[in-house]
PDB file of C-alpha atoms and ligand atoms in Angstrom:
ATOM      1  CA  MET G 291     -19.837  12.883   7.061  1.00  0.00           C
ATOM      2  CA  VAL G 292     -16.589  14.018   5.540  1.00  0.00           C
ATOM      3  CA  TYR G 293     -13.586  11.927   6.520  1.00  0.00           C
ATOM      4  CA  PRO G 294     -10.070  13.343   6.618  1.00  0.00           C
ATOM      5  CA  ILE G 295      -7.761  11.847   3.998  1.00  0.00           C
ATOM      6  CA  VAL G 296      -4.968   9.626   5.284  1.00  0.00           C
ATOM      7  CA  LYS G 297      -1.543  10.600   3.939  1.00  0.00           C
ATOM      8  CA  PHE G 298       1.424   8.612   2.656  1.00  0.00           C
ATOM      9  CA  GLY G 299       3.353   7.133   5.575  1.00  0.00           C
ATOM     10  CA  ASN G 300       0.266   5.671   7.245  1.00  0.00           C
ATOM     11  CA  PRO G 301       0.559   1.851   7.017  1.00  0.00           C
ATOM     12  CA  VAL G 302      -3.143   1.460   6.125  1.00  0.00           C
ATOM     13  CA  LEU G 303      -2.255   2.758   2.641  1.00  0.00           C
ATOM     14  CA  GLU G 304       0.246  -0.044   2.084  1.00  0.00           C
ATOM     15  CA  THR G 305      -1.851  -2.905   3.489  1.00  0.00           C
ATOM     16  CA  GLU G 306      -4.193  -5.089   1.448  1.00  0.00           C
ATOM     17  CA  ALA G 307      -7.762  -4.228   2.466  1.00  0.00           C
ATOM     18  CA  GLU G 308     -10.369  -6.747   3.657  1.00  0.00           C
ATOM     19  CA  GLU G 309     -12.933  -8.091   1.207  1.00  0.00           C
ATOM     20  CA  VAL G 310     -16.505  -6.927   1.727  1.00  0.00           C
ATOM     21  CA  ARG G 311     -18.889  -9.807   2.507  1.00  0.00           C
ATOM     22  CA  GLU G 312     -22.089  -8.047   3.585  1.00  0.00           C
ATOM     23  CA  PHE G 313     -24.052  -6.066   1.062  1.00  0.00           C
ATOM     24  CA  ASP G 314     -26.995  -3.697   0.853  1.00  0.00           C
ATOM     25  CA  THR G 315     -26.796  -2.892   4.569  1.00  0.00           C
ATOM     26  CA  PRO G 316     -27.657   0.583   5.899  1.00  0.00           C
ATOM     27  CA  GLU G 317     -24.034   0.870   7.099  1.00  0.00           C
ATOM     28  CA  LEU G 318     -22.682   0.189   3.613  1.00  0.00           C
ATOM     29  CA  HIS G 319     -25.061   2.706   2.001  1.00  0.00           C
ATOM     30  CA  THR G 320     -24.101   5.363   4.553  1.00  0.00           C
ATOM     31  CA  PHE G 321     -20.413   4.597   4.146  1.00  0.00           C
ATOM     32  CA  LEU G 322     -20.620   4.935   0.346  1.00  0.00           C
ATOM     33  CA  GLY G 323     -22.421   8.282   0.702  1.00  0.00           C
ATOM     34  CA  ASP G 324     -19.660   9.430   3.044  1.00  0.00           C
ATOM     35  CA  MET G 325     -16.994   8.262   0.610  1.00  0.00           C
ATOM     36  CA  PHE G 326     -18.492  10.278  -2.272  1.00  0.00           C
ATOM     37  CA  GLU G 327     -18.852  13.314  -0.011  1.00  0.00           C
ATOM     38  CA  SER G 328     -15.264  13.007   1.210  1.00  0.00           C
ATOM     39  CA  MET G 329     -14.010  12.601  -2.367  1.00  0.00           C
ATOM     40  CA  TYR G 330     -15.893  15.679  -3.622  1.00  0.00           C
ATOM     41  CA  VAL G 331     -14.693  17.837  -0.723  1.00  0.00           C
ATOM     42  CA  ALA G 332     -11.112  16.710  -1.442  1.00  0.00           C
ATOM     43  CA  LYS G 333     -11.693  17.398  -5.173  1.00  0.00           C
ATOM     44  CA  GLY G 334     -10.654  13.932  -6.281  1.00  0.00           C
ATOM     45  CA  VAL G 335     -11.954  11.767  -9.113  1.00  0.00           C
ATOM     46  CA  GLY G 336     -11.492   8.579  -7.097  1.00  0.00           C
ATOM     47  CA  LEU G 337     -11.215   7.526  -3.482  1.00  0.00           C
ATOM     48  CA  ALA G 338     -10.411   4.166  -1.911  1.00  0.00           C
ATOM     49  CA  ALA G 339     -11.579   3.271   1.601  1.00  0.00           C
ATOM     50  CA  PRO G 340      -8.018   2.871   3.007  1.00  0.00           C
ATOM     51  CA  GLN G 341      -7.516   6.564   2.162  1.00  0.00           C
ATOM     52  CA  ILE G 342     -10.002   7.402   4.898  1.00  0.00           C
ATOM     53  CA  GLY G 343      -8.450   4.835   7.209  1.00  0.00           C
ATOM     54  CA  VAL G 344     -10.938   2.024   6.520  1.00  0.00           C
ATOM     55  CA  SER G 345      -9.240  -1.155   5.334  1.00  0.00           C
ATOM     56  CA  ARG G 346     -12.050  -2.559   3.183  1.00  0.00           C
ATOM     57  CA  LYS G 347     -12.092  -3.249  -0.565  1.00  0.00           C
ATOM     58  CA  ILE G 348     -14.351  -0.347  -1.519  1.00  0.00           C
ATOM     59  CA  ALA G 349     -13.624   2.475  -3.961  1.00  0.00           C
ATOM     60  CA  VAL G 350     -15.673   5.261  -5.476  1.00  0.00           C
ATOM     61  CA  ILE G 351     -14.944   7.009  -8.760  1.00  0.00           C
ATOM     62  CA  ASP G 352     -16.454  10.027 -10.495  1.00  0.00           C
ATOM     63  CA  VAL G 353     -14.397  11.297 -13.415  1.00  0.00           C
ATOM     64  CA  SER G 354     -16.893  14.171 -13.874  1.00  0.00           C
ATOM     65  CA  ASN G 355     -16.053  15.468 -10.365  1.00  0.00           C
ATOM     66  CA  GLY G 356     -19.702  15.653  -9.338  1.00  0.00           C
ATOM     67  CA  GLU G 357     -20.924  17.199 -12.615  1.00  0.00           C
ATOM     68  CA  ASN G 358     -22.633  14.143 -14.051  1.00  0.00           C
ATOM     69  CA  PRO G 359     -24.523  11.731 -11.723  1.00  0.00           C
ATOM     70  CA  ALA G 360     -24.214   8.968 -14.346  1.00  0.00           C
ATOM     71  CA  ASP G 361     -20.447   8.977 -13.797  1.00  0.00           C
ATOM     72  CA  LYS G 362     -20.735   7.933 -10.131  1.00  0.00           C
ATOM     73  CA  LEU G 363     -19.221   4.469  -9.781  1.00  0.00           C
ATOM     74  CA  VAL G 364     -18.868   2.134  -6.831  1.00  0.00           C
ATOM     75  CA  LEU G 365     -16.335  -0.697  -6.991  1.00  0.00           C
ATOM     76  CA  ILE G 366     -16.470  -3.342  -4.272  1.00  0.00           C
ATOM     77  CA  ASN G 367     -13.867  -6.136  -4.200  1.00  0.00           C
ATOM     78  CA  PRO G 368     -12.664  -5.105  -7.683  1.00  0.00           C
ATOM     79  CA  THR G 369     -10.174  -6.958  -9.836  1.00  0.00           C
ATOM     80  CA  ILE G 370      -8.651  -5.859 -13.135  1.00  0.00           C
ATOM     81  CA  VAL G 371      -9.504  -8.508 -15.722  1.00  0.00           C
ATOM     82  CA  LYS G 372      -8.170  -7.011 -18.966  1.00  0.00           C
ATOM     83  CA  THR G 373      -5.851  -4.235 -20.107  1.00  0.00           C
ATOM     84  CA  GLU G 374      -5.021  -2.994 -23.600  1.00  0.00           C
ATOM     85  CA  GLY G 375      -2.890  -0.317 -25.206  1.00  0.00           C
ATOM     86  CA  LYS G 376      -0.834   2.393 -23.565  1.00  0.00           C
ATOM     87  CA  GLN G 377      -1.266   5.915 -22.279  1.00  0.00           C
ATOM     88  CA  GLU G 378       1.125   8.244 -20.542  1.00  0.00           C
ATOM     89  CA  GLY G 379       0.094  11.161 -18.392  1.00  0.00           C
ATOM     90  CA  GLU G 380       0.275  12.862 -15.040  1.00  0.00           C
ATOM     91  CA  GLU G 381      -1.166  11.098 -12.069  1.00  0.00           C
ATOM     92  CA  GLY G 382      -1.652  12.240  -8.507  1.00  0.00           C
ATOM     93  CA  CYS G 383      -3.228  10.910  -5.336  1.00  0.00           C
ATOM     94  CA  LEU G 384      -5.188  12.605  -2.546  1.00  0.00           C
ATOM     95  CA  SER G 385      -2.949  10.743  -0.074  1.00  0.00           C
ATOM     96  CA  ILE G 386       0.192  12.261  -1.641  1.00  0.00           C
ATOM     97  CA  PRO G 387      -0.946  15.885  -1.941  1.00  0.00           C
ATOM     98  CA  GLY G 388       1.170  18.395  -3.824  1.00  0.00           C
ATOM     99  CA  PHE G 389       2.879  15.834  -6.047  1.00  0.00           C
ATOM    100  CA  ARG G 390       2.119  14.599  -9.554  1.00  0.00           C
ATOM    101  CA  GLU G 391       4.175  12.240 -11.678  1.00  0.00           C
ATOM    102  CA  GLN G 392       4.139  10.917 -15.220  1.00  0.00           C
ATOM    103  CA  VAL G 393       2.792   7.364 -15.094  1.00  0.00           C
ATOM    104  CA  LYS G 394       2.495   4.912 -17.988  1.00  0.00           C
ATOM    105  CA  ARG G 395      -0.751   2.979 -17.875  1.00  0.00           C
ATOM    106  CA  PRO G 396      -2.793   0.823 -20.234  1.00  0.00           C
ATOM    107  CA  LYS G 397      -5.257   2.842 -22.320  1.00  0.00           C
ATOM    108  CA  ARG G 398      -8.255   0.539 -21.974  1.00  0.00           C
ATOM    109  CA  VAL G 399      -9.019  -1.376 -18.797  1.00  0.00           C
ATOM    110  CA  THR G 400     -11.778  -3.797 -17.817  1.00  0.00           C
ATOM    111  CA  VAL G 401     -12.635  -4.105 -14.144  1.00  0.00           C
ATOM    112  CA  GLN G 402     -14.820  -6.728 -12.541  1.00  0.00           C
ATOM    113  CA  ALA G 403     -16.438  -5.744  -9.242  1.00  0.00           C
ATOM    114  CA  LEU G 404     -19.525  -6.029  -7.074  1.00  0.00           C
ATOM    115  CA  ASN G 405     -22.103  -3.280  -6.666  1.00  0.00           C
ATOM    116  CA  VAL G 406     -23.717  -2.193  -3.394  1.00  0.00           C
ATOM    117  CA  LYS G 407     -26.111  -5.146  -3.635  1.00  0.00           C
ATOM    118  CA  GLY G 408     -23.274  -7.626  -4.099  1.00  0.00           C
ATOM    119  CA  GLU G 409     -24.064  -8.179  -7.794  1.00  0.00           C
ATOM    120  CA  LYS G 410     -21.091  -8.822 -10.056  1.00  0.00           C
ATOM    121  CA  PHE G 411     -20.548  -6.480 -13.018  1.00  0.00           C
ATOM    122  CA  GLU G 412     -17.843  -5.745 -15.555  1.00  0.00           C
ATOM    123  CA  MET G 413     -16.998  -2.371 -16.983  1.00  0.00           C
ATOM    124  CA  THR G 414     -14.458  -1.147 -19.523  1.00  0.00           C
ATOM    125  CA  GLY G 415     -13.026   2.352 -19.355  1.00  0.00           C
ATOM    126  CA  GLU G 416     -10.554   4.339 -21.422  1.00  0.00           C
ATOM    127  CA  ASP G 417      -8.120   7.124 -20.685  1.00  0.00           C
ATOM    128  CA  LEU G 418      -8.881   8.802 -17.332  1.00  0.00           C
ATOM    129  CA  LEU G 419     -11.460   6.183 -16.342  1.00  0.00           C
ATOM    130  CA  ALA G 420      -9.014   3.370 -17.156  1.00  0.00           C
ATOM    131  CA  ARG G 421      -6.414   5.131 -15.026  1.00  0.00           C
ATOM    132  CA  ALA G 422      -8.919   5.504 -12.170  1.00  0.00           C
ATOM    133  CA  PHE G 423      -9.822   1.787 -12.283  1.00  0.00           C
ATOM    134  CA  LEU G 424      -6.148   0.877 -11.958  1.00  0.00           C
ATOM    135  CA  HIS G 425      -5.253   3.525  -9.392  1.00  0.00           C
ATOM    136  CA  GLU G 426      -8.176   2.740  -7.062  1.00  0.00           C
ATOM    137  CA  THR G 427      -7.912  -1.049  -7.399  1.00  0.00           C
ATOM    138  CA  ASP G 428      -4.198  -0.718  -6.603  1.00  0.00           C
ATOM    139  CA  HIS G 429      -5.095   1.175  -3.396  1.00  0.00           C
ATOM    140  CA  LEU G 430      -7.219  -1.761  -2.229  1.00  0.00           C
ATOM    141  CA  TYR G 431      -4.171  -4.028  -2.548  1.00  0.00           C
ATOM    142  CA  GLY G 432      -1.937  -1.589  -0.666  1.00  0.00           C
ATOM    143  CA  ARG G 433      -0.215  -0.263  -3.788  1.00  0.00           C
ATOM    144  CA  LEU G 434       0.287   3.426  -4.484  1.00  0.00           C
ATOM    145  CA  TYR G 435       0.809   4.991  -7.919  1.00  0.00           C
ATOM    146  CA  ILE G 436       4.401   5.778  -7.022  1.00  0.00           C
ATOM    147  CA  THR G 437       5.176   2.048  -7.304  1.00  0.00           C
ATOM    148  CA  HIS G 438       4.734   2.628 -11.072  1.00  0.00           C
ATOM    149  CA  ILE G 439       7.417   5.337 -11.394  1.00  0.00           C
ATOM    150  CA  SER G 440      11.186   4.844 -11.499  1.00  0.00           C
ATOM    151  CA  ALA G 441      13.012   4.017  -8.256  1.00  0.00           C
ATOM    152  CA  LEU G 442      15.014   7.220  -8.674  1.00  0.00           C
ATOM    153  CA  LYS G 443      11.916   9.424  -8.886  1.00  0.00           C
ATOM    154  CA  ARG G 444      10.247   7.502  -6.078  1.00  0.00           C
ATOM    155  CA  ASP G 445      13.232   7.994  -3.732  1.00  0.00           C
ATOM    156  CA  LEU G 446      13.323  11.701  -4.532  1.00  0.00           C
ATOM    157  CA  LEU G 447       9.610  12.029  -3.797  1.00  0.00           C
ATOM    158  CA  LYS G 448       9.963  10.101  -0.531  1.00  0.00           C
ATOM    159  CA  ARG G 449      12.841  12.349   0.527  1.00  0.00           C
ATOM    160  CA  LYS G 450      10.702  15.436  -0.137  1.00  0.00           C
ATOM    161  CA  ILE G 451       7.869  13.940   1.901  1.00  0.00           C
ATOM    162  CA  LYS G 452      10.250  13.130   4.784  1.00  0.00           C
ATOM    163  CA  LYS G 453      11.282  16.796   4.825  1.00  0.00           C
ATOM    164  CA  LEU G 454       7.642  17.853   4.989  1.00  0.00           C
ATOM    165  CA  GLN G 455       7.068  15.333   7.816  1.00  0.00           C
ATOM    166  CA  ARG G 456      10.006  16.696   9.791  1.00  0.00           C
ATOM    167  CA  ALA G 457       8.717  20.239   9.298  1.00  0.00           C
ATOM    168  CA  GLY G 458       5.319  19.135  10.602  1.00  0.00           C
ATOM    169  CA  ASP G 459       3.660  19.853   7.241  1.00  0.00           C
ATOM    170  CA  TRP G 460       2.515  16.306   6.599  1.00  0.00           C
ATOM    171  CA  ASP G 461      -0.049  14.572   8.788  1.00  0.00           C
TER     172      ASP G 461
HETATM  173 NI1   NI F 148      -4.871   7.586  -4.793  1.00  0.00          NI
END
């Protein structure tokens, strides 16, 4: 099933999610399938469970946008273990639709996570994949990408969102 995406302003997005402790269950497999489906429908390259209102440390990533099955990644209870270099580029979030900001990020990032079976793995990504590791892991700790832009830009963006909320164009 396709879940609606929760938007900025919903507290679930700014709350640390619960760790996953049960693995390889039919519920988890179904949930992961639903997460990929929801991400593809929303045309994202990553989706974290809190973005569909589920406060659990689960994220899915596919930087190929459904083009290459080998790019499908599941991160459960992820932590960032190493970062190197720098990159700067535009970043957006399905929960903050219509906005994109320049965000400085490390260029190469190593994430440690569990797979659907609860097995620990480590993976290093560069460029867009590195950005996705950071962005999605942040979500699971209640942090949005706008915490990485200047306070001035963040306040401006929040003011624009408040206007949209008042106009009923944001829910
Ligand atoms: Ni996001």
